[in-house]
């Protein structure tokens, strides 16, 4: 049973560039959430995708955008990178039993470490 | 507003000691869920437990146990007879019921170091 996978594992970009991170959910899961984890901090919720639509969004600017594909995989795009975007980006997948319900458990991937120079 | 407070930033113990990680949460939701995740140095968050707000039974899983008390809004995690492999950052997590806060709210984490 494949778990959540993310690519790439590490990435180095310069300020102003754009980056795309990828996530494949755990087998049988239909929902993908993205989190940003700065060094020494807990993860912060970016947004969640379900049925190929952004369902919820945290307090992140429009530079952060995403997409979910029919096979439930997802991409996170960040435009106009800033030094402060350097972080571990985590993808989590879950299976929605009831839309809007908080009960499902999210399972996390290994993350992508992004460094912006 | 929803919030999770883990007052202990770092804890260091010697192998075989028992250790308790504290967690206090705030929420106005009547239905909510609490989680604990473990993050080893590799970075991947590992799910440990989920508790529902309407189920205050404590739970034990091997060397791990959890004490959920709604009266004090606490959800503490105890590791009995700690081992070096328990060294990691542990996050207490809250998920409320809908709205913009419908997703996971993490505490800042407690870094546990278990020395041989």
XYZ file of C-alpha atoms in Angstrom:
233
model
C 0.000 0.000 0.000
C 1.781 3.113 -1.264
C 1.922 6.035 1.099
C 1.997 9.710 0.220
C 4.831 10.586 -2.126
C 6.277 13.990 -2.948
C 8.749 15.267 -5.494
C 11.314 16.611 -5.604
C 12.857 15.955 -2.197
C 15.033 19.056 -2.306
C 14.991 22.185 -4.420
C 17.088 25.341 -4.632
C 15.690 28.443 -6.321
C 16.520 32.130 -6.452
C 14.305 35.058 -5.521
C 11.670 35.896 -8.099
C 11.601 32.432 -9.638
C 8.624 30.115 -9.741
C 8.455 26.569 -8.359
C 6.134 23.578 -8.721
C 5.950 20.833 -6.130
C 4.146 17.553 -6.672
C 2.234 15.151 -4.476
C 0.640 11.758 -4.982
C -1.859 10.768 -2.295
C -2.028 7.530 -0.405
C -3.868 4.819 -2.300
C -7.629 5.224 -1.881
C -7.459 8.837 -0.724
C -9.207 11.650 -2.597
C -8.205 14.820 -0.743
C -4.865 16.589 -0.661
C -3.790 19.320 1.741
C -0.595 21.353 1.602
C 1.338 22.743 4.552
C 4.398 24.964 4.934
C 6.753 24.262 7.801
C 9.395 26.856 8.585
C 12.442 25.769 10.549
C 11.590 25.142 14.188
C 7.877 25.754 13.700
C 4.758 23.649 13.327
C 3.264 23.241 9.856
C 0.939 25.971 8.611
C -2.051 25.086 6.440
C -1.863 26.458 2.890
C -4.888 24.949 1.157
C -6.855 21.782 0.536
C -8.064 20.223 -2.712
C -11.031 17.925 -3.089
C -12.819 16.988 -6.315
C -10.245 19.052 -8.232
C -11.255 22.255 -6.476
C -9.670 24.351 -3.761
C -12.004 23.785 -0.814
C -10.254 25.637 1.977
C -7.373 28.064 2.169
C -5.150 29.262 4.955
C -3.598 32.683 5.355
C -1.272 32.579 2.351
C -1.005 35.077 -0.508
C -2.187 34.444 -4.046
C 1.405 33.668 -5.049
C 0.588 30.231 -3.688
C -1.688 28.300 -5.997
C -2.470 24.685 -6.632
C -4.160 22.118 -8.718
C -5.625 18.670 -8.293
C -5.780 16.208 -11.154
C -8.442 13.564 -11.891
C -6.162 10.888 -10.399
C -6.177 12.929 -7.119
C -2.527 13.919 -7.378
C -1.773 17.565 -6.745
C 0.656 20.369 -7.471
C 1.630 23.368 -5.401
C 2.901 26.381 -7.327
C 4.648 29.344 -5.795
C 5.335 32.424 -7.929
C 7.754 35.286 -7.331
C 9.662 33.411 -4.667
C 10.814 35.274 -1.574
C 13.575 34.331 0.833
C 10.851 33.706 3.431
C 9.382 30.948 1.290
C 12.287 28.725 2.273
C 10.685 25.878 4.193
C 9.659 22.244 4.214
C 6.495 21.808 2.170
C 4.350 18.935 3.303
C 1.544 17.256 1.467
C -1.101 15.296 3.339
C -3.824 13.076 1.947
C -7.091 11.861 3.412
C -10.342 10.242 2.436
C -13.363 12.478 2.828
C -16.201 10.573 4.461
C -18.464 13.605 4.797
C -17.537 16.854 2.971
C -16.588 19.516 5.479
C -16.219 17.001 8.291
C -13.023 17.248 10.318
C -12.921 13.620 11.323
C -10.677 12.142 8.705
C -7.043 11.542 9.519
C -4.458 13.154 7.277
C -1.373 11.167 6.340
C 1.744 13.081 5.423
C 4.415 12.637 2.828
C 8.155 13.128 3.405
C 8.049 16.728 2.227
C 10.002 18.891 -0.199
C 12.718 21.098 1.243
C 12.788 24.381 -0.661
C 15.657 26.808 -0.290
C 15.330 30.256 -1.829
C 18.575 32.163 -2.299
C -9.977 31.398 17.390
C -8.389 28.003 17.562
C -5.019 27.448 19.140
C -2.755 24.689 20.394
C -0.123 25.360 23.026
C 2.775 23.043 23.715
C 4.603 24.815 26.495
C 7.571 22.453 26.520
C 9.927 23.401 23.711
C 12.530 20.739 24.444
C 12.722 17.783 26.814
C 15.727 15.593 27.421
C 15.493 12.256 29.241
C 17.606 9.188 29.732
C 16.490 5.930 28.179
C 13.845 4.017 30.190
C 12.545 7.149 31.870
C 8.859 8.011 31.513
C 8.079 11.355 29.887
C 4.874 13.368 29.460
C 4.353 15.892 26.696
C 1.799 18.559 27.523
C -0.820 19.973 25.182
C -3.473 22.605 25.834
C -5.956 23.608 23.162
C -8.521 26.349 22.568
C -11.588 26.074 20.402
C -15.182 27.275 20.361
C -16.337 24.299 18.337
C -18.431 21.725 20.161
C -17.192 18.997 17.853
C -13.491 18.793 17.231
C -10.680 16.309 16.850
C -7.276 16.119 18.440
C -4.242 14.392 17.025
C -0.646 13.685 17.906
C 1.993 13.408 15.194
C 5.655 12.454 15.481
C 8.287 14.061 13.256
C 11.642 12.275 13.283
C 14.724 13.990 11.831
C 13.809 12.670 8.364
C 10.948 15.189 8.363
C 7.964 12.970 7.621
C 5.046 13.458 10.007
C 3.856 10.162 11.440
C 0.285 9.886 12.701
C 0.027 8.522 16.258
C -3.527 9.003 17.486
C -6.848 10.749 16.880
C -9.410 11.552 19.586
C -12.932 12.891 19.183
C -14.213 15.674 21.419
C -17.124 13.520 22.574
C -14.939 10.595 23.654
C -12.896 11.321 26.759
C -11.637 7.806 27.272
C -7.923 7.634 27.754
C -6.037 5.392 25.402
C -3.007 3.178 25.689
C -1.030 1.753 22.805
C 2.036 -0.157 23.889
C 4.384 2.318 25.588
C 2.235 5.265 24.514
C -0.734 6.627 26.425
C -2.911 9.679 26.057
C -4.879 11.591 28.686
C -7.737 13.707 27.262
C -9.478 16.056 29.695
C -12.088 18.430 28.285
C -12.455 20.215 31.633
C -8.905 21.530 31.348
C -8.714 21.473 27.516
C -5.704 19.227 27.672
C -4.550 16.258 25.668
C -1.303 15.017 27.172
C 0.903 12.277 25.780
C 3.009 9.951 27.924
C 5.790 7.665 26.745
C 6.629 4.936 29.226
C 10.140 3.481 29.354
C 11.418 5.815 26.651
C 13.805 4.579 23.980
C 16.360 6.335 21.800
C 14.087 5.760 18.789
C 11.480 7.968 20.461
C 13.713 10.986 19.835
C 11.720 13.309 17.575
C 9.570 16.415 17.539
C 6.025 15.713 18.668
C 3.115 17.851 17.549
C -0.277 18.169 19.160
C -2.873 19.070 16.539
C -6.444 20.359 16.612
C -9.031 20.210 13.895
C -12.257 22.100 14.297
C -15.511 21.781 12.485
C -15.768 23.716 9.268
C -15.128 27.293 8.257
C -11.732 28.580 7.346
C -10.236 26.755 10.294
C -11.421 23.405 9.107
C -7.958 22.104 8.721
C -5.184 21.080 11.045
C -3.937 23.573 13.629
C -0.507 22.558 14.903
C 1.214 23.425 18.125
C 4.832 24.519 17.893
C 6.016 21.052 18.834
C 8.051 19.540 21.637
C 11.489 18.208 20.775
C 12.171 15.049 22.745
C 15.723 13.784 23.072
C 16.199 10.362 24.608
C 19.806 9.658 25.549
C 21.198 6.149 25.990
